[in-house]
Coordinates of N, CA and C in Angstrom, one line a residue:
M166 N 54.2 42.4 -8.8 CA 53.9 42.0 -10.3 C 55.3 40.8 -10.6
L167 N 56.2 41.5 -10.2 CA 57.6 41.0 -10.7 C 57.5 39.7 -9.8
Q168 N 57.2 39.5 -8.9 CA 57.1 38.2 -8.2 C 56.2 36.9 -8.7
R169 N 54.9 38.0 -8.8 CA 53.9 36.4 -9.8 C 54.5 36.6 -11.1
R170 N 54.9 37.3 -11.6 CA 55.5 36.7 -13.0 C 56.2 35.7 -13.1
A171 N 57.2 35.8 -12.1 CA 58.6 34.8 -11.9 C 58.2 33.6 -11.8
L172 N 57.0 33.7 -10.5 CA 56.4 32.3 -10.4 C 55.6 31.7 -11.1
R173 N 54.8 32.2 -12.3 CA 54.1 32.0 -13.5 C 55.3 30.9 -14.2
H174 N 56.2 32.2 -14.2 CA 57.0 31.5 -15.5 C 57.9 30.3 -15.3
A175 N 58.4 30.1 -13.9 CA 58.7 29.1 -13.2 C 57.9 27.6 -13.3
L176 N 56.7 28.0 -12.8 CA 55.6 26.8 -12.8 C 55.4 26.3 -14.2
R177 N 55.2 27.5 -15.5 CA 55.0 27.0 -16.8 C 56.0 26.3 -17.3
I178 N 57.6 26.6 -17.2 CA 58.6 25.7 -17.4 C 58.4 24.0 -16.8
W179 N 58.0 24.4 -15.4 CA 58.3 23.0 -14.5 C 57.1 22.0 -15.0
L180 N 56.0 22.8 -15.4 CA 54.7 22.0 -16.0 C 54.7 21.5 -17.5
R181 N 56.0 22.0 -18.2 CA 55.4 22.0 -19.4 C 55.9 20.3 -20.0
R182 N 56.3 19.6 -19.3 CA 56.9 18.3 -19.3 C 55.8 17.3 -18.5
P183 N 55.2 16.3 -19.1 CA 54.0 15.7 -18.0 C 55.0 14.6 -17.3
A184 N 56.0 14.1 -18.0 CA 56.8 13.1 -16.7 C 57.4 13.7 -15.6
S185 N 57.2 13.0 -14.6 CA 57.5 13.4 -13.4 C 59.4 13.2 -13.5
I186 N 59.8 14.3 -12.2 CA 61.4 14.2 -12.3 C 61.5 13.0 -11.7
I187 N 60.8 12.1 -10.9 CA 61.3 11.1 -9.9 C 61.6 10.3 -11.2
A188 N 60.3 9.9 -12.1 CA 60.6 9.2 -13.2 C 61.9 9.2 -14.1
T189 N 62.3 10.5 -13.9 CA 63.3 10.7 -14.9 C 64.6 10.1 -14.8
M190 N 64.7 10.5 -12.8 CA 65.5 10.2 -12.2 C 66.0 8.5 -12.6
R191 N 64.9 7.5 -12.4 CA 64.8 6.1 -12.4 C 65.6 5.7 -13.6
K192 N 64.4 6.5 -14.9 CA 65.4 6.6 -16.2 C 66.9 6.5 -16.1
K193 N 67.2 7.4 -15.5 CA 69.0 7.7 -15.6 C 69.9 6.9 -14.5
G194 N 69.0 6.2 -13.6 CA 69.6 5.1 -13.0 C 70.1 5.8 -11.8
M195 N 69.0 6.6 -11.2 CA 69.1 7.3 -9.9 C 68.4 6.8 -8.6
P196 N 68.7 5.6 -8.2 CA 67.6 5.2 -7.3 C 67.8 6.1 -5.9
S197 N 66.5 6.1 -5.4 CA 66.0 7.1 -3.9 C 67.1 7.1 -2.8
H198 N 68.0 5.5 -2.8 CA 68.9 5.0 -1.6 C 70.2 5.3 -1.7
L199 N 70.5 5.8 -2.9 CA 72.1 6.2 -3.1 C 72.1 7.6 -2.8
P200 N 73.2 7.7 -2.2 CA 73.9 9.1 -2.1 C 73.3 10.0 -2.6
C201 N 73.2 11.0 -2.2 CA 72.9 12.5 -2.8 C 74.0 12.9 -4.1
P202 N 74.0 13.3 -5.2 CA 75.1 13.6 -5.8 C 75.5 14.8 -5.4
C203 N 74.9 15.8 -4.4 CA 75.2 16.8 -3.8 C 76.5 16.9 -3.0
G204 N 76.7 15.4 -2.4 CA 77.4 15.3 -1.4 C 77.0 15.6 0.2
S205 N 75.8 15.7 0.3 CA 75.5 16.1 1.8 C 75.8 14.9 2.9
G206 N 75.9 13.8 2.0 CA 76.1 12.2 2.9 C 74.6 11.7 3.0
L207 N 73.5 12.5 2.9 CA 72.2 12.0 2.8 C 71.8 11.0 1.7
A208 N 70.3 10.5 1.9 CA 70.2 9.7 0.8 C 69.7 10.6 -0.4
Y209 N 69.5 10.4 -1.5 CA 69.2 11.2 -2.6 C 67.4 11.6 -2.3
A210 N 66.8 10.6 -1.8 CA 65.7 10.7 -1.5 C 65.3 11.7 -0.3
E211 N 66.0 11.9 0.7 CA 66.0 12.9 1.8 C 66.5 13.9 1.5
C212 N 67.1 14.5 0.3 CA 68.2 15.4 -0.1 C 67.3 16.0 -1.0
C213 N 67.9 16.0 -2.2 CA 67.9 16.7 -3.4 C 66.7 16.0 -4.2
G214 N 66.5 14.8 -4.1 CA 65.4 14.3 -4.7 C 64.1 14.9 -4.0
A215 N 63.8 15.5 -2.8 CA 62.6 16.0 -2.3 C 62.4 17.0 -3.1
W216 N 63.1 17.7 -3.4 CA 63.0 19.1 -3.7 C 62.7 19.0 -5.3
H217 N 63.8 17.7 -5.9 CA 63.0 17.7 -7.4 C 62.1 17.0 -7.8
G218 N 61.3 16.3 -7.0 CA 60.4 15.8 -7.0 C 59.0 16.3 -6.3
G219 N 59.2 17.6 -5.4 CA 58.2 18.4 -4.7 C 57.9 19.5 -5.3
L220 N 58.3 20.1 -6.3 CA 58.6 21.5 -6.7 C 57.2 21.4 -7.4
A221 N 56.7 20.8 -8.0 CA 55.2 20.9 -8.4 C 53.8 21.1 -7.4
Q222 N 54.1 20.4 -6.4 CA 53.5 20.5 -5.3 C 53.7 21.4 -4.0
G223 N 54.6 22.4 -4.8 CA 55.0 23.6 -3.4 C 56.0 23.4 -2.5
Q224 N 56.5 22.2 -2.8 CA 57.9 21.6 -1.6 C 58.8 22.2 -2.3
F225 N 59.6 23.4 -1.9 CA 60.7 24.0 -2.1 C 62.1 24.0 -1.2
A226 N 63.1 23.7 -1.7 CA 64.6 24.1 -1.2 C 64.3 25.2 -0.1
P227 N 64.7 24.9 1.3 CA 64.2 25.5 2.1 C 65.4 27.0 2.7
T228 N 66.5 26.8 1.9 CA 67.5 27.8 2.1 C 68.0 28.0 0.8
P229 N 68.9 29.1 0.8 CA 69.6 29.0 -0.5 C 70.6 27.9 -0.7
E230 N 71.4 27.5 0.2 CA 72.5 26.5 0.0 C 71.7 25.2 -0.4
A231 N 70.4 24.7 0.3 CA 69.7 23.7 -0.3 C 69.3 23.7 -1.7
L232 N 68.8 24.8 -2.0 CA 68.5 25.1 -3.8 C 69.7 25.3 -4.5
M233 N 71.0 25.9 -4.1 CA 72.5 25.5 -4.9 C 72.5 24.0 -4.9
R234 N 72.6 23.5 -3.6 CA 72.8 21.8 -3.7 C 71.8 21.2 -5.0
S235 N 70.9 20.9 -4.8 CA 69.6 20.8 -5.5 C 69.7 21.0 -6.9
R236 N 70.4 22.2 -7.6 CA 70.5 22.7 -8.7 C 71.7 22.0 -9.1
Y237 N 72.9 22.1 -8.5 CA 74.1 20.9 -8.8 C 74.0 19.8 -9.0
S238 N 72.7 19.2 -8.1 CA 72.4 17.5 -8.3 C 71.7 17.4 -9.5
A239 N 70.9 18.6 -10.0 CA 70.1 18.4 -11.4 C 71.1 18.8 -12.5
Y240 N 72.2 19.6 -12.4 CA 73.2 19.5 -13.8 C 73.8 17.8 -13.9
V241 N 74.2 17.1 -12.4 CA 74.5 16.1 -12.5 C 73.5 15.3 -13.4
L242 N 72.4 15.1 -13.0 CA 71.5 14.1 -13.5 C 70.6 14.6 -14.7
G243 N 70.8 15.8 -14.9 CA 70.3 16.0 -16.4 C 68.7 16.4 -16.0
L244 N 68.5 17.6 -15.7 CA 67.3 18.0 -15.1 C 67.0 19.2 -15.5
P245 N 67.3 19.8 -17.0 CA 66.8 20.8 -17.3 C 65.3 21.7 -16.5
N246 N 64.1 21.0 -16.4 CA 63.4 21.7 -16.5 C 63.2 21.9 -14.8
Y247 N 64.3 21.4 -14.0 CA 64.3 22.0 -12.5 C 64.9 23.3 -12.3
L248 N 66.1 22.7 -13.2 CA 66.9 24.4 -13.1 C 66.2 25.7 -13.7
M249 N 65.5 25.5 -14.7 CA 64.7 26.6 -15.5 C 63.8 27.3 -14.5
A250 N 63.0 25.9 -13.8 CA 61.9 26.4 -12.4 C 62.4 26.8 -11.4
T251 N 63.8 26.8 -11.2 CA 64.2 27.4 -10.2 C 65.2 28.6 -10.3
W252 N 65.4 29.0 -11.4 CA 65.7 30.2 -11.7 C 65.2 31.5 -11.9
H253 N 65.5 32.4 -11.2 CA 64.7 33.7 -11.4 C 64.6 34.1 -12.7
G254 N 63.1 34.7 -13.2 CA 62.3 35.4 -14.3 C 63.6 36.3 -14.5
S255 N 63.9 37.4 -14.0 CA 64.6 38.1 -14.2 C 66.5 38.2 -14.9
S256 N 66.5 36.8 -14.8 CA 67.9 36.0 -15.5 C 67.9 35.4 -16.0
S257 N 66.7 34.6 -16.2 CA 66.4 33.1 -16.8 C 67.1 33.4 -18.3
P258 N 67.7 32.5 -18.6 CA 68.1 32.5 -20.3 C 67.0 32.0 -21.1
G259 N 66.0 31.3 -20.6 CA 64.5 31.0 -21.3 C 64.9 29.6 -21.6
E260 N 66.2 29.4 -22.2 CA 66.3 28.0 -22.8 C 67.9 27.5 -22.0
L261 N 68.0 26.0 -21.7 CA 69.0 25.8 -21.5 C 69.4 24.3 -22.2
D262 N 70.8 25.0 -22.7 CA 71.5 23.4 -23.4 C 72.3 22.9 -22.2
M263 N 72.2 22.0 -22.0 CA 73.2 21.5 -20.9 C 74.6 20.5 -21.6
Q264 N 75.3 21.1 -21.4 CA 76.8 20.2 -22.1 C 76.5 18.8 -21.1
P265 N 77.1 18.0 -21.8 CA 77.4 16.6 -21.6 C 78.5 16.8 -20.8
L266 N 78.9 17.5 -19.2 CA 80.2 17.1 -18.1 C 79.5 16.0 -17.5
K267 N 81.0 15.5 -17.1 CA 81.0 14.2 -15.8 C 81.5 15.4 -14.8
W268 N 80.3 15.8 -13.7 CA 80.7 16.2 -12.6 C 80.8 15.4 -11.7
L269 N 82.3 15.6 -11.2 CA 83.1 15.3 -10.2 C 82.5 15.3 -8.6
G270 N 82.2 16.6 -8.3 CA 81.9 16.6 -7.1 C 81.7 17.9 -6.4
L271 N 81.5 18.4 -5.1 CA 80.9 19.7 -4.6 C 81.2 20.0 -3.8
E272 N 81.8 21.2 -3.0 CA 82.1 21.9 -2.1 C 81.5 23.0 -1.7
V273 N 80.8 23.2 -0.8 CA 80.3 24.4 -0.4 C 81.1 25.1 0.4
R274 N 81.7 26.1 0.3 CA 82.5 27.1 1.0 C 82.4 27.8 2.3
H275 N 80.9 28.1 1.8 CA 80.0 29.4 2.5 C 78.6 29.5 1.9
A276 N 77.7 29.6 3.2 CA 76.4 30.1 2.6 C 76.0 30.9 3.6
E277 N 74.8 31.8 3.2 CA 74.6 32.8 4.3 C 72.9 33.3 3.5
Q278 N 72.1 33.7 4.8 CA 71.0 34.6 4.1 C 70.5 35.2 5.1
S279 N 70.0 36.4 4.5 CA 69.6 37.2 5.4 C 67.9 38.1 4.3
G280 N 67.5 37.7 5.7 CA 65.6 37.6 5.1 C 65.3 37.1 3.5
D281 N 65.0 38.0 2.8 CA 64.9 37.1 1.5 C 66.3 37.0 0.3
A282 N 67.0 37.0 0.9 CA 68.6 37.4 -0.1 C 69.5 36.2 0.5
G283 N 70.1 35.6 -0.3 CA 71.1 34.6 0.4 C 72.2 34.6 -0.6
V284 N 73.7 34.2 0.0 CA 74.3 34.1 -1.3 C 75.5 32.8 -0.9
V285 N 75.6 31.7 -1.8 CA 76.5 30.6 -1.7 C 77.9 30.7 -2.4
E286 N 79.2 30.3 -1.7 CA 80.5 30.2 -2.4 C 80.3 28.5 -2.5
F287 N 80.9 28.4 -3.8 CA 81.0 26.9 -3.7 C 81.9 26.6 -4.9
V288 N 82.5 25.3 -5.3 CA 83.4 25.0 -6.1 C 82.8 23.7 -6.4
A289 N 82.4 23.4 -7.9 CA 82.2 22.1 -8.3 C 83.4 21.7 -9.5
R290 N 83.2 20.7 -9.5 CA 84.5 20.1 -10.0 C 84.0 19.4 -11.4
F291 N 84.6 19.5 -12.5 CA 83.7 18.5 -13.5 C 84.9 18.0 -14.4
R292 N 84.5 17.3 -15.4 CA 85.4 16.8 -16.7 C 84.7 17.3 -17.8
P293 N 85.4 17.9 -19.0 CA 84.8 17.9 -20.0 C 84.2 16.8 -20.8
P294 N 83.5 16.9 -22.0 CA 83.0 15.7 -22.5 C 83.7 15.1 -23.3
H295 N 84.7 15.5 -23.8 CA 86.2 14.9 -24.5 C 86.9 14.9 -23.7
G296 N 86.9 14.2 -22.7 CA 88.3 14.1 -21.6 C 89.2 15.3 -21.5
G297 N 90.0 15.3 -20.9 CA 91.3 16.3 -20.7 C 91.2 16.3 -19.0
P298 N 92.0 17.2 -18.6 CA 91.9 17.5 -17.3 C 90.7 17.6 -16.5
A299 N 90.4 17.8 -15.2 CA 89.2 18.0 -14.6 C 89.4 19.5 -14.4
E300 N 88.0 20.5 -14.4 CA 88.5 21.7 -14.3 C 87.5 22.2 -12.9
R301 N 87.6 23.1 -12.8 CA 86.6 23.7 -11.3 C 85.8 25.0 -11.5
L302 N 84.6 25.2 -11.2 CA 83.8 26.2 -11.2 C 83.5 26.8 -10.1
H303 N 84.4 27.6 -9.7 CA 84.2 28.5 -8.2 C 83.3 29.7 -8.6
E304 N 82.5 30.1 -7.8 CA 81.3 30.7 -8.0 C 80.6 31.5 -6.6
L305 N 80.2 32.7 -6.7 CA 79.6 33.0 -5.5 C 78.4 33.2 -6.1
S306 N 77.3 32.4 -5.6 CA 75.6 32.5 -6.2 C 75.2 33.5 -5.6
R307 N 73.8 34.4 -6.0 CA 73.1 34.9 -5.4 C 72.0 34.3 -5.5
F308 N 71.0 34.4 -4.8 CA 69.7 33.8 -4.4 C 68.8 34.6 -4.2
V309 N 67.3 34.8 -4.4 CA 66.2 35.6 -3.2 C 64.9 34.6 -3.4
R310 N 64.4 34.9 -2.3 CA 63.0 34.4 -1.9 C 61.9 35.0 -2.1
E311 N 61.0 34.3 -3.2 CA 59.7 35.4 -3.4 C 58.6 33.9 -3.0
Q312 N 57.3 34.9 -2.4 CA 56.6 33.8 -2.1 C 56.8 32.4 -1.5
G313 N 58.1 32.3 -0.6 CA 58.3 31.5 -0.3 C 59.2 30.1 -0.9
Q314 N 59.8 30.6 -2.2 CA 60.4 29.8 -2.8 C 61.6 30.8 -2.8
W315 N 63.0 29.8 -2.9 CA 64.3 30.6 -3.5 C 64.3 30.4 -4.8
F316 N 65.0 31.3 -5.7 CA 65.1 31.2 -6.7 C 66.6 31.5 -7.2
Y317 N 67.6 31.2 -8.0 CA 69.0 31.4 -8.5 C 68.9 32.7 -9.2
I318 N 69.7 33.7 -8.7 CA 69.6 34.9 -9.8 C 71.0 35.0 -10.3
D319 N 72.2 34.7 -10.3 CA 73.3 35.0 -10.6 C 74.6 34.3 -9.8
G320 N 75.4 34.4 -11.0 CA 76.7 33.8 -10.2 C 77.9 34.6 -10.6
Q321 N 78.7 35.0 -9.5 CA 80.4 35.3 -10.2 C 81.5 34.4 -9.6
P322 N 82.9 35.1 -10.2 CA 83.4 34.2 -9.5 C 84.0 35.2 -8.2
P323 N 84.4 34.8 -7.2 CA 84.6 35.4 -6.0 C 85.8 36.2 -6.2
S324 N 85.6 37.7 -5.7 CA 86.8 38.5 -6.3 C 88.4 37.9 -4.9
E325 N 89.3 38.1 -5.7 CA 90.8 37.6 -5.1 C 91.0 38.5 -4.0
Q326 N 91.5 38.0 -2.5 CA 91.4 39.0 -1.6 C 92.9 39.0 -1.1

């Protein structure tokens, strides 16, 4: 029951706006042949663009790492609908107020999955909207797969060892 509710919630958010994600990307100046913002080395269309544009058609990121990378790219490109649609209903904030950060890069340190659960450790670098030194977000994110779709649950700073 919770799985269906989460999926319905994600689809409602995703379908809330009639404009396609790809149209949004083009307006923001992200041609599909340019390198993907997630740093994979692939063209955007062959990487996160496939998940941003395919979610409504049932094309989901195939791994927790792919979902985390696509969510990073969604932050870079200002795609709050994608972020909300891939956030698990049990932990979703309901609304997302995106701060105008300048994202500088992503480093995936570790990714693993076991069955329908996954974790990804990453470092994302960004610059605050009013200048100042670059900052880092170091997070260990948890993901769950329900009915074939991965969802972001939450993230915490990794414990120091």
